[in-house]
Structures are given as structure tokens and as C-alpha cells.
Amino acid sequence: MDLPASYYGQLDKRNPVVSSFERDINSFMTSIKRVSSSARQDHGSYVKGIKILVEIWKKYKQRLPSKLYLERMLQIADFLFGIKLYQLAFWQGYSLHLLQFSSAAITDITDVDHFMACFFPEGFDTDQDAFAMKIRAMQGCALCIFEQEKRHNVLSQKGLCKLLHVLNFIRIMMQALQQHEHLCWQIYNASLLIYTICRYLMTMNCSAQALEYLLWASISLELSITLMTAKYLPWIVTLYCAVCHCYYDNQAGVQAEVKDTIQTPRSRQSL
């Protein structure tokens, strides 16, 4: 019978379950990094790596404390993302993390109530470590979807719809966070994510679709007392400029100029 890590006392490197888990994880990381950096595509080794990771998660799920297990899962997801294995990072990292709480995919979320019911049924103020990990997993999922679509030379209609669903999810997440000023840094991080995706859409001649989300990001920052300060002014201006760029791309120069004249004095007031 496989005993849990808690049976052996403290959860340190001397704990046999923790030690075995770390050894298996490090072995996987070494092998999959070798596969990703290889000049020739070795599909067989890649599939083998996936199977190893699946077995690791299955083997240790009941034997490790939930927090340690989920935190390591995110670290592996970050590692896989870093070596550009976005699909694996998504399915066996970020998305798998969220699956421990809800079967809903981020692109299935329809509104704030749905978002809260799926991922934060007890609110944001329970376990702050768990909260931070969930948000990190959500942002990771969004980035993985984005990076996979960006790999294509042409943005298809299907790909555009997928990215718009991701942007809509980020907007819903920001809506849920807006009532909690102490979480404004998550609003800031979400605005970075919106900008990253929207800048890509603009290069793909989809400025019309990007506009509403860039506007939303700008307004969201304005609603935060903490973020409307000199420290964040360069970023706010960057968002305003992107909004104006979208207006000009859509041949709406007058609106762009109005947006600029309205927002610039407001930004100065924060100095």
C-alpha cells in the first residue's frame, strides 16, 4: 500500500514520498527538455514524456498534500511554457490545476456569477495561496491558447473566435476582481495579458475586435485608486495609445483624438 507523505513526518527532502516525487519530476524535466531542444522532431519521445507526466500526477495525487501537489503542478506548467511546449503546459499543467476545482474550461465561463461558482464558491478571502495559484493557472491557460494560435502564419476565423473567448474570460475575471481594491495587482496583470493578445490581433488586421477589450483594460485601471498613480502612468498611457491606434485602424480618427484629449488630462491629474 502506498502511504501518504504525512505518514513519514515532516514534508521536507528527507520525506521518502516527497523525495521520490521530486526525483520523478526532475527526471521528467531533464528528458522532456532534451526532446524539446533536439534539432529533429522525436514524436515518440515526446509522447513517452507525456505518459510519464500523466503517471506522475496520478501516482502522487493522493500521497501529497494538496497545496504542495498543486504548487508543483504550476511550476511544471511554467517550465513547459518556458521551453515552448504550450499544449503540454496547458493540458498537464494549468488546465489540470483548474480541473481540480471545476470541470469548466476558462472559455466556457459566461459571466461573473458563473466564474465565482466554478472557481471561488467561498469568495476570494479564504485561502490566499490557493487564490493566487488559481489566478496564475487561469492566466497560464490564456497564454497557452494565445501562443498556440500565434504559431500559425494566418489567424483563421476559428482561431480569432478562440482568442476572443479568452479575452472575454479575462474581462469577466477582472469584473469579479474590481470590488476588491487589495487585488488591484491582479487587475494590472490581466491588463498586460489583454494588451499582449490585442497587439497580436492588431497585427492580424483585427483592430475592430481588439478595441473593446483595450478600452475595458483602460477603464479597469482607471477604476482602481492604487493603479491611477504616477507609478503606473506609463502603462496607462500605453493602453490609451493602443486604443487610439485601433480607432485609426478602423478609420475613426475623430474618436481617437477625442479619446486622447479626454484621457490625457485625467492621467495628468494622477501625478
PDB file of N, CA and C in Angstrom, residues 100-189:
ATOM      1  N   GLN A 100      -9.009  20.518 -10.884  1.00  0.00           N
ATOM      2  CA  GLN A 100      -9.151  20.030  -9.511  1.00  0.00           C
ATOM      3  C   GLN A 100     -10.301  20.752  -8.788  1.00  0.00           C
ATOM      4  N   PHE A 101     -10.741  21.877  -9.357  1.00  0.00           N
ATOM      5  CA  PHE A 101     -11.794  22.679  -8.719  1.00  0.00           C
ATOM      6  C   PHE A 101     -13.085  22.728  -9.532  1.00  0.00           C
ATOM      7  N   SER A 102     -12.944  22.651 -10.851  1.00  0.00           N
ATOM      8  CA  SER A 102     -14.124  22.742 -11.705  1.00  0.00           C
ATOM      9  C   SER A 102     -13.846  22.087 -13.055  1.00  0.00           C
ATOM     10  N   SER A 103     -14.877  21.513 -13.647  1.00  0.00           N
ATOM     11  CA  SER A 103     -14.734  20.894 -14.969  1.00  0.00           C
ATOM     12  C   SER A 103     -14.891  21.921 -16.092  1.00  0.00           C
ATOM     13  N   ALA A 104     -15.236  23.148 -15.730  1.00  0.00           N
ATOM     14  CA  ALA A 104     -15.444  24.200 -16.734  1.00  0.00           C
ATOM     15  C   ALA A 104     -14.113  24.730 -17.257  1.00  0.00           C
ATOM     16  N   ALA A 105     -14.006  24.856 -18.568  1.00  0.00           N
ATOM     17  CA  ALA A 105     -12.834  25.484 -19.186  1.00  0.00           C
ATOM     18  C   ALA A 105     -12.990  26.998 -19.091  1.00  0.00           C
ATOM     19  N   ILE A 106     -11.883  27.729 -19.131  1.00  0.00           N
ATOM     20  CA  ILE A 106     -11.979  29.179 -18.997  1.00  0.00           C
ATOM     21  C   ILE A 106     -12.812  29.789 -20.128  1.00  0.00           C
ATOM     22  N   THR A 107     -12.757  29.175 -21.306  1.00  0.00           N
ATOM     23  CA  THR A 107     -13.516  29.707 -22.446  1.00  0.00           C
ATOM     24  C   THR A 107     -14.999  29.375 -22.356  1.00  0.00           C
ATOM     25  N   ASP A 108     -15.398  28.576 -21.367  1.00  0.00           N
ATOM     26  CA  ASP A 108     -16.822  28.258 -21.164  1.00  0.00           C
ATOM     27  C   ASP A 108     -17.506  29.228 -20.209  1.00  0.00           C
ATOM     28  N   ILE A 109     -16.725  30.025 -19.487  1.00  0.00           N
ATOM     29  CA  ILE A 109     -17.279  30.922 -18.472  1.00  0.00           C
ATOM     30  C   ILE A 109     -18.088  32.034 -19.145  1.00  0.00           C
ATOM     31  N   THR A 110     -19.304  32.245 -18.652  1.00  0.00           N
ATOM     32  CA  THR A 110     -20.217  33.178 -19.312  1.00  0.00           C
ATOM     33  C   THR A 110     -20.359  34.525 -18.605  1.00  0.00           C
ATOM     34  N   ASP A 111     -20.220  34.541 -17.281  1.00  0.00           N
ATOM     35  CA  ASP A 111     -20.367  35.800 -16.551  1.00  0.00           C
ATOM     36  C   ASP A 111     -19.696  35.684 -15.183  1.00  0.00           C
ATOM     37  N   VAL A 112     -19.770  36.750 -14.406  1.00  0.00           N
ATOM     38  CA  VAL A 112     -19.100  36.782 -13.107  1.00  0.00           C
ATOM     39  C   VAL A 112     -19.657  35.723 -12.159  1.00  0.00           C
ATOM     40  N   ASP A 113     -20.970  35.568 -12.129  1.00  0.00           N
ATOM     41  CA  ASP A 113     -21.587  34.571 -11.242  1.00  0.00           C
ATOM     42  C   ASP A 113     -21.096  33.167 -11.583  1.00  0.00           C
ATOM     43  N   HIS A 114     -21.016  32.884 -12.867  1.00  0.00           N
ATOM     44  CA  HIS A 114     -20.522  31.577 -13.322  1.00  0.00           C
ATOM     45  C   HIS A 114     -19.059  31.392 -12.911  1.00  0.00           C
ATOM     46  N   PHE A 115     -18.275  32.442 -13.085  1.00  0.00           N
ATOM     47  CA  PHE A 115     -16.860  32.429 -12.711  1.00  0.00           C
ATOM     48  C   PHE A 115     -16.683  32.118 -11.226  1.00  0.00           C
ATOM     49  N   MET A 116     -17.436  32.819 -10.386  1.00  0.00           N
ATOM     50  CA  MET A 116     -17.327  32.634  -8.942  1.00  0.00           C
ATOM     51  C   MET A 116     -17.809  31.251  -8.522  1.00  0.00           C
ATOM     52  N   ALA A 117     -18.888  30.794  -9.109  1.00  0.00           N
ATOM     53  CA  ALA A 117     -19.445  29.495  -8.747  1.00  0.00           C
ATOM     54  C   ALA A 117     -18.494  28.360  -9.098  1.00  0.00           C
ATOM     55  N   CYS A 118     -17.784  28.509 -10.199  1.00  0.00           N
ATOM     56  CA  CYS A 118     -16.874  27.445 -10.657  1.00  0.00           C
ATOM     57  C   CYS A 118     -15.561  27.424  -9.875  1.00  0.00           C
ATOM     58  N   PHE A 119     -14.983  28.591  -9.644  1.00  0.00           N
ATOM     59  CA  PHE A 119     -13.624  28.627  -9.113  1.00  0.00           C
ATOM     60  C   PHE A 119     -13.483  29.218  -7.701  1.00  0.00           C
ATOM     61  N   PHE A 120     -14.439  30.055  -7.309  1.00  0.00           N
ATOM     62  CA  PHE A 120     -14.337  30.676  -5.981  1.00  0.00           C
ATOM     63  C   PHE A 120     -15.684  30.674  -5.268  1.00  0.00           C
ATOM     64  N   PRO A 121     -16.262  29.504  -5.044  1.00  0.00           N
ATOM     65  CA  PRO A 121     -17.589  29.442  -4.412  1.00  0.00           C
ATOM     66  C   PRO A 121     -17.631  30.055  -3.010  1.00  0.00           C
ATOM     67  N   GLU A 122     -16.485  30.112  -2.341  1.00  0.00           N
ATOM     68  CA  GLU A 122     -16.430  30.687  -0.996  1.00  0.00           C
ATOM     69  C   GLU A 122     -15.859  32.100  -0.987  1.00  0.00           C
ATOM     70  N   GLY A 123     -15.696  32.688  -2.165  1.00  0.00           N
ATOM     71  CA  GLY A 123     -15.168  34.038  -2.257  1.00  0.00           C
ATOM     72  C   GLY A 123     -13.650  34.079  -2.371  1.00  0.00           C
ATOM     73  N   PHE A 124     -13.102  35.294  -2.436  1.00  0.00           N
ATOM     74  CA  PHE A 124     -11.672  35.487  -2.626  1.00  0.00           C
ATOM     75  C   PHE A 124     -10.872  35.499  -1.324  1.00  0.00           C
ATOM     76  N   ASP A 125     -11.537  35.664  -0.211  1.00  0.00           N
ATOM     77  CA  ASP A 125     -10.829  35.927   1.042  1.00  0.00           C
ATOM     78  C   ASP A 125     -10.629  34.700   1.923  1.00  0.00           C
ATOM     79  N   THR A 126     -10.609  33.517   1.331  1.00  0.00           N
ATOM     80  CA  THR A 126     -10.408  32.301   2.127  1.00  0.00           C
ATOM     81  C   THR A 126      -8.924  31.961   2.224  1.00  0.00           C
ATOM     82  N   ASP A 127      -8.424  31.219   1.276  1.00  0.00           N
ATOM     83  CA  ASP A 127      -7.017  30.828   1.249  1.00  0.00           C
ATOM     84  C   ASP A 127      -6.304  31.628   0.165  1.00  0.00           C
ATOM     85  N   GLN A 128      -5.463  32.567   0.558  1.00  0.00           N
ATOM     86  CA  GLN A 128      -4.819  33.453  -0.405  1.00  0.00           C
ATOM     87  C   GLN A 128      -3.818  32.727  -1.302  1.00  0.00           C
ATOM     88  N   ASP A 129      -3.174  31.689  -0.776  1.00  0.00           N
ATOM     89  CA  ASP A 129      -2.255  30.907  -1.609  1.00  0.00           C
ATOM     90  C   ASP A 129      -3.020  30.176  -2.707  1.00  0.00           C
ATOM     91  N   ALA A 130      -4.151  29.579  -2.342  1.00  0.00           N
ATOM     92  CA  ALA A 130      -4.986  28.876  -3.318  1.00  0.00           C
ATOM     93  C   ALA A 130      -5.534  29.856  -4.347  1.00  0.00           C
ATOM     94  N   PHE A 131      -5.935  31.041  -3.884  1.00  0.00           N
ATOM     95  CA  PHE A 131      -6.439  32.078  -4.789  1.00  0.00           C
ATOM     96  C   PHE A 131      -5.379  32.461  -5.816  1.00  0.00           C
ATOM     97  N   ALA A 132      -4.167  32.744  -5.338  1.00  0.00           N
ATOM     98  CA  ALA A 132      -3.082  33.168  -6.232  1.00  0.00           C
ATOM     99  C   ALA A 132      -2.750  32.081  -7.249  1.00  0.00           C
ATOM    100  N   MET A 133      -2.783  30.826  -6.819  1.00  0.00           N
ATOM    101  CA  MET A 133      -2.470  29.732  -7.741  1.00  0.00           C
ATOM    102  C   MET A 133      -3.551  29.568  -8.804  1.00  0.00           C
ATOM    103  N   LYS A 134      -4.813  29.743  -8.421  1.00  0.00           N
ATOM    104  CA  LYS A 134      -5.899  29.631  -9.398  1.00  0.00           C
ATOM    105  C   LYS A 134      -5.792  30.720 -10.460  1.00  0.00           C
ATOM    106  N   ILE A 135      -5.548  31.953 -10.016  1.00  0.00           N
ATOM    107  CA  ILE A 135      -5.410  33.058 -10.970  1.00  0.00           C
ATOM    108  C   ILE A 135      -4.213  32.824 -11.892  1.00  0.00           C
ATOM    109  N   ARG A 136      -3.138  32.347 -11.314  1.00  0.00           N
ATOM    110  CA  ARG A 136      -1.928  32.041 -12.102  1.00  0.00           C
ATOM    111  C   ARG A 136      -2.229  30.966 -13.136  1.00  0.00           C
ATOM    112  N   ALA A 137      -3.001  29.949 -12.760  1.00  0.00           N
ATOM    113  CA  ALA A 137      -3.371  28.874 -13.688  1.00  0.00           C
ATOM    114  C   ALA A 137      -4.273  29.411 -14.803  1.00  0.00           C
ATOM    115  N   MET A 138      -5.190  30.310 -14.457  1.00  0.00           N
ATOM    116  CA  MET A 138      -6.082  30.903 -15.455  1.00  0.00           C
ATOM    117  C   MET A 138      -5.294  31.715 -16.475  1.00  0.00           C
ATOM    118  N   GLN A 139      -4.372  32.525 -15.982  1.00  0.00           N
ATOM    119  CA  GLN A 139      -3.548  33.320 -16.888  1.00  0.00           C
ATOM    120  C   GLN A 139      -2.650  32.432 -17.742  1.00  0.00           C
ATOM    121  N   GLY A 140      -2.171  31.335 -17.154  1.00  0.00           N
ATOM    122  CA  GLY A 140      -1.367  30.381 -17.908  1.00  0.00           C
ATOM    123  C   GLY A 140      -2.161  29.742 -19.025  1.00  0.00           C
ATOM    124  N   CYS A 141      -3.410  29.363 -18.738  1.00  0.00           N
ATOM    125  CA  CYS A 141      -4.283  28.786 -19.769  1.00  0.00           C
ATOM    126  C   CYS A 141      -4.471  29.773 -20.914  1.00  0.00           C
ATOM    127  N   ALA A 142      -4.743  31.027 -20.561  1.00  0.00           N
ATOM    128  CA  ALA A 142      -4.953  32.060 -21.574  1.00  0.00           C
ATOM    129  C   ALA A 142      -3.718  32.233 -22.460  1.00  0.00           C
ATOM    130  N   LEU A 143      -2.544  32.271 -21.837  1.00  0.00           N
ATOM    131  CA  LEU A 143      -1.304  32.448 -22.594  1.00  0.00           C
ATOM    132  C   LEU A 143      -0.998  31.255 -23.488  1.00  0.00           C
ATOM    133  N   CYS A 144      -1.290  30.054 -23.011  1.00  0.00           N
ATOM    134  CA  CYS A 144      -1.045  28.854 -23.816  1.00  0.00           C
ATOM    135  C   CYS A 144      -1.933  28.848 -25.062  1.00  0.00           C
ATOM    136  N   ILE A 145      -3.202  29.179 -24.878  1.00  0.00           N
ATOM    137  CA  ILE A 145      -4.113  29.245 -26.025  1.00  0.00           C
ATOM    138  C   ILE A 145      -3.623  30.288 -27.012  1.00  0.00           C
ATOM    139  N   PHE A 146      -3.211  31.437 -26.500  1.00  0.00           N
ATOM    140  CA  PHE A 146      -2.707  32.514 -27.344  1.00  0.00           C
ATOM    141  C   PHE A 146      -1.467  32.084 -28.121  1.00  0.00           C
ATOM    142  N   GLU A 147      -0.495  31.498 -27.436  1.00  0.00           N
ATOM    143  CA  GLU A 147       0.754  31.097 -28.081  1.00  0.00           C
ATOM    144  C   GLU A 147       0.525  30.021 -29.138  1.00  0.00           C
ATOM    145  N   GLN A 148      -0.413  29.124 -28.897  1.00  0.00           N
ATOM    146  CA  GLN A 148      -0.704  28.083 -29.885  1.00  0.00           C
ATOM    147  C   GLN A 148      -1.316  28.684 -31.145  1.00  0.00           C
ATOM    148  N   GLU A 149      -2.181  29.670 -30.970  1.00  0.00           N
ATOM    149  CA  GLU A 149      -2.790  30.315 -32.141  1.00  0.00           C
ATOM    150  C   GLU A 149      -1.766  31.164 -32.877  1.00  0.00           C
ATOM    151  N   LYS A 150      -0.862  31.789 -32.134  1.00  0.00           N
ATOM    152  CA  LYS A 150       0.139  32.674 -32.741  1.00  0.00           C
ATOM    153  C   LYS A 150       1.135  31.914 -33.604  1.00  0.00           C
ATOM    154  N   ARG A 151       1.242  30.619 -33.360  1.00  0.00           N
ATOM    155  CA  ARG A 151       2.196  29.800 -34.131  1.00  0.00           C
ATOM    156  C   ARG A 151       1.781  29.677 -35.597  1.00  0.00           C
ATOM    157  N   HIS A 152       0.503  29.846 -35.869  1.00  0.00           N
ATOM    158  CA  HIS A 152       0.028  29.742 -37.248  1.00  0.00           C
ATOM    159  C   HIS A 152       0.382  31.012 -38.008  1.00  0.00           C
ATOM    160  N   ASN A 153       0.685  30.860 -39.284  1.00  0.00           N
ATOM    161  CA  ASN A 153       1.038  32.019 -40.099  1.00  0.00           C
ATOM    162  C   ASN A 153      -0.159  32.931 -40.333  1.00  0.00           C
ATOM    163  N   VAL A 154      -1.338  32.325 -40.370  1.00  0.00           N
ATOM    164  CA  VAL A 154      -2.569  33.073 -40.620  1.00  0.00           C
ATOM    165  C   VAL A 154      -3.531  32.836 -39.467  1.00  0.00           C
ATOM    166  N   LEU A 155      -4.195  33.891 -39.041  1.00  0.00           N
ATOM    167  CA  LEU A 155      -5.202  33.760 -37.987  1.00  0.00           C
ATOM    168  C   LEU A 155      -6.532  33.403 -38.638  1.00  0.00           C
ATOM    169  N   SER A 156      -6.978  32.177 -38.425  1.00  0.00           N
ATOM    170  CA  SER A 156      -8.240  31.724 -39.004  1.00  0.00           C
ATOM    171  C   SER A 156      -9.421  32.296 -38.227  1.00  0.00           C
ATOM    172  N   GLN A 157     -10.605  32.169 -38.786  1.00  0.00           N
ATOM    173  CA  GLN A 157     -11.802  32.624 -38.097  1.00  0.00           C
ATOM    174  C   GLN A 157     -12.005  31.852 -36.793  1.00  0.00           C
ATOM    175  N   LYS A 158     -11.694  30.567 -36.855  1.00  0.00           N
ATOM    176  CA  LYS A 158     -11.795  29.730 -35.652  1.00  0.00           C
ATOM    177  C   LYS A 158     -10.803  30.196 -34.592  1.00  0.00           C
ATOM    178  N   GLY A 159      -9.582  30.496 -35.022  1.00  0.00           N
ATOM    179  CA  GLY A 159      -8.564  30.985 -34.094  1.00  0.00           C
ATOM    180  C   GLY A 159      -8.946  32.321 -33.492  1.00  0.00           C
ATOM    181  N   LEU A 160      -9.517  33.203 -34.316  1.00  0.00           N
ATOM    182  CA  LEU A 160      -9.966  34.505 -33.823  1.00  0.00           C
ATOM    183  C   LEU A 160     -11.045  34.336 -32.762  1.00  0.00           C
ATOM    184  N   CYS A 161     -12.009  33.458 -33.029  1.00  0.00           N
ATOM    185  CA  CYS A 161     -13.089  33.212 -32.063  1.00  0.00           C
ATOM    186  C   CYS A 161     -12.523  32.691 -30.745  1.00  0.00           C
ATOM    187  N   LYS A 162     -11.518  31.825 -30.843  1.00  0.00           N
ATOM    188  CA  LYS A 162     -10.906  31.266 -29.633  1.00  0.00           C
ATOM    189  C   LYS A 162     -10.236  32.367 -28.807  1.00  0.00           C
ATOM    190  N   LEU A 163      -9.518  33.257 -29.472  1.00  0.00           N
ATOM    191  CA  LEU A 163      -8.846  34.341 -28.761  1.00  0.00           C
ATOM    192  C   LEU A 163      -9.846  35.334 -28.174  1.00  0.00           C
ATOM    193  N   LEU A 164     -10.944  35.561 -28.867  1.00  0.00           N
ATOM    194  CA  LEU A 164     -11.977  36.455 -28.338  1.00  0.00           C
ATOM    195  C   LEU A 164     -12.650  35.849 -27.103  1.00  0.00           C
ATOM    196  N   HIS A 165     -12.789  34.524 -27.099  1.00  0.00           N
ATOM    197  CA  HIS A 165     -13.323  33.848 -25.911  1.00  0.00           C
ATOM    198  C   HIS A 165     -12.364  34.007 -24.734  1.00  0.00           C
ATOM    199  N   VAL A 166     -11.070  33.921 -25.019  1.00  0.00           N
ATOM    200  CA  VAL A 166     -10.058  34.110 -23.973  1.00  0.00           C
ATOM    201  C   VAL A 166     -10.126  35.533 -23.428  1.00  0.00           C
ATOM    202  N   LEU A 167     -10.212  36.511 -24.325  1.00  0.00           N
ATOM    203  CA  LEU A 167     -10.300  37.910 -23.907  1.00  0.00           C
ATOM    204  C   LEU A 167     -11.564  38.157 -23.079  1.00  0.00           C
ATOM    205  N   ASN A 168     -12.649  37.524 -23.485  1.00  0.00           N
ATOM    206  CA  ASN A 168     -13.896  37.679 -22.739  1.00  0.00           C
ATOM    207  C   ASN A 168     -13.762  37.107 -21.330  1.00  0.00           C
ATOM    208  N   PHE A 169     -13.058  35.974 -21.219  1.00  0.00           N
ATOM    209  CA  PHE A 169     -12.832  35.397 -19.893  1.00  0.00           C
ATOM    210  C   PHE A 169     -12.009  36.337 -19.015  1.00  0.00           C
ATOM    211  N   ILE A 170     -10.958  36.913 -19.585  1.00  0.00           N
ATOM    212  CA  ILE A 170     -10.115  37.835 -18.809  1.00  0.00           C
ATOM    213  C   ILE A 170     -10.945  39.026 -18.336  1.00  0.00           C
ATOM    214  N   ARG A 171     -11.830  39.509 -19.196  1.00  0.00           N
ATOM    215  CA  ARG A 171     -12.692  40.631 -18.804  1.00  0.00           C
ATOM    216  C   ARG A 171     -13.616  40.227 -17.651  1.00  0.00           C
ATOM    217  N   ILE A 172     -14.183  39.036 -17.712  1.00  0.00           N
ATOM    218  CA  ILE A 172     -15.044  38.548 -16.629  1.00  0.00           C
ATOM    219  C   ILE A 172     -14.253  38.433 -15.329  1.00  0.00           C
ATOM    220  N   MET A 173     -13.035  37.912 -15.422  1.00  0.00           N
ATOM    221  CA  MET A 173     -12.181  37.785 -14.240  1.00  0.00           C
ATOM    222  C   MET A 173     -11.903  39.160 -13.630  1.00  0.00           C
ATOM    223  N   MET A 174     -11.633  40.141 -14.476  1.00  0.00           N
ATOM    224  CA  MET A 174     -11.370  41.488 -13.992  1.00  0.00           C
ATOM    225  C   MET A 174     -12.612  42.088 -13.340  1.00  0.00           C
ATOM    226  N   GLN A 175     -13.774  41.817 -13.910  1.00  0.00           N
ATOM    227  CA  GLN A 175     -15.022  42.281 -13.319  1.00  0.00           C
ATOM    228  C   GLN A 175     -15.189  41.740 -11.904  1.00  0.00           C
ATOM    229  N   ALA A 176     -14.869  40.471 -11.733  1.00  0.00           N
ATOM    230  CA  ALA A 176     -15.004  39.837 -10.424  1.00  0.00           C
ATOM    231  C   ALA A 176     -14.028  40.434  -9.416  1.00  0.00           C
ATOM    232  N   LEU A 177     -12.866  40.860  -9.893  1.00  0.00           N
ATOM    233  CA  LEU A 177     -11.820  41.377  -9.003  1.00  0.00           C
ATOM    234  C   LEU A 177     -12.002  42.848  -8.652  1.00  0.00           C
ATOM    235  N   GLN A 178     -12.789  43.558  -9.434  1.00  0.00           N
ATOM    236  CA  GLN A 178     -12.868  45.014  -9.285  1.00  0.00           C
ATOM    237  C   GLN A 178     -13.394  45.479  -7.932  1.00  0.00           C
ATOM    238  N   GLN A 179     -14.187  44.652  -7.285  1.00  0.00           N
ATOM    239  CA  GLN A 179     -14.759  45.054  -5.996  1.00  0.00           C
ATOM    240  C   GLN A 179     -13.765  44.893  -4.838  1.00  0.00           C
ATOM    241  N   HIS A 180     -12.563  44.439  -5.151  1.00  0.00           N
ATOM    242  CA  HIS A 180     -11.563  44.162  -4.116  1.00  0.00           C
ATOM    243  C   HIS A 180     -10.287  44.941  -4.427  1.00  0.00           C
ATOM    244  N   GLU A 181     -10.183  46.136  -3.893  1.00  0.00           N
ATOM    245  CA  GLU A 181      -9.060  47.026  -4.204  1.00  0.00           C
ATOM    246  C   GLU A 181      -7.715  46.398  -3.858  1.00  0.00           C
ATOM    247  N   HIS A 182      -7.679  45.552  -2.817  1.00  0.00           N
ATOM    248  CA  HIS A 182      -6.406  44.940  -2.428  1.00  0.00           C
ATOM    249  C   HIS A 182      -5.915  43.931  -3.464  1.00  0.00           C
ATOM    250  N   LEU A 183      -6.776  43.602  -4.435  1.00  0.00           N
ATOM    251  CA  LEU A 183      -6.385  42.683  -5.509  1.00  0.00           C
ATOM    252  C   LEU A 183      -6.103  43.432  -6.812  1.00  0.00           C
ATOM    253  N   CYS A 184      -5.849  44.727  -6.706  1.00  0.00           N
ATOM    254  CA  CYS A 184      -5.654  45.539  -7.910  1.00  0.00           C
ATOM    255  C   CYS A 184      -4.465  45.073  -8.741  1.00  0.00           C
ATOM    256  N   TRP A 185      -3.476  44.453  -8.104  1.00  0.00           N
ATOM    257  CA  TRP A 185      -2.311  43.971  -8.854  1.00  0.00           C
ATOM    258  C   TRP A 185      -2.705  42.871  -9.846  1.00  0.00           C
ATOM    259  N   GLN A 186      -3.804  42.155  -9.526  1.00  0.00           N
ATOM    260  CA  GLN A 186      -4.304  41.155 -10.473  1.00  0.00           C
ATOM    261  C   GLN A 186      -5.010  41.833 -11.646  1.00  0.00           C
ATOM    262  N   ILE A 187      -5.631  42.978 -11.387  1.00  0.00           N
ATOM    263  CA  ILE A 187      -6.205  43.780 -12.473  1.00  0.00           C
ATOM    264  C   ILE A 187      -5.091  44.240 -13.412  1.00  0.00           C
ATOM    265  N   TYR A 188      -3.996  44.681 -12.819  1.00  0.00           N
ATOM    266  CA  TYR A 188      -2.832  45.122 -13.607  1.00  0.00           C
ATOM    267  C   TYR A 188      -2.304  43.976 -14.465  1.00  0.00           C
ATOM    268  N   ASN A 189      -2.111  42.805 -13.858  1.00  0.00           N
ATOM    269  CA  ASN A 189      -1.609  41.646 -14.608  1.00  0.00           C
ATOM    270  C   ASN A 189      -2.551  41.264 -15.743  1.00  0.00           C
TER     271      ASN A 189
END
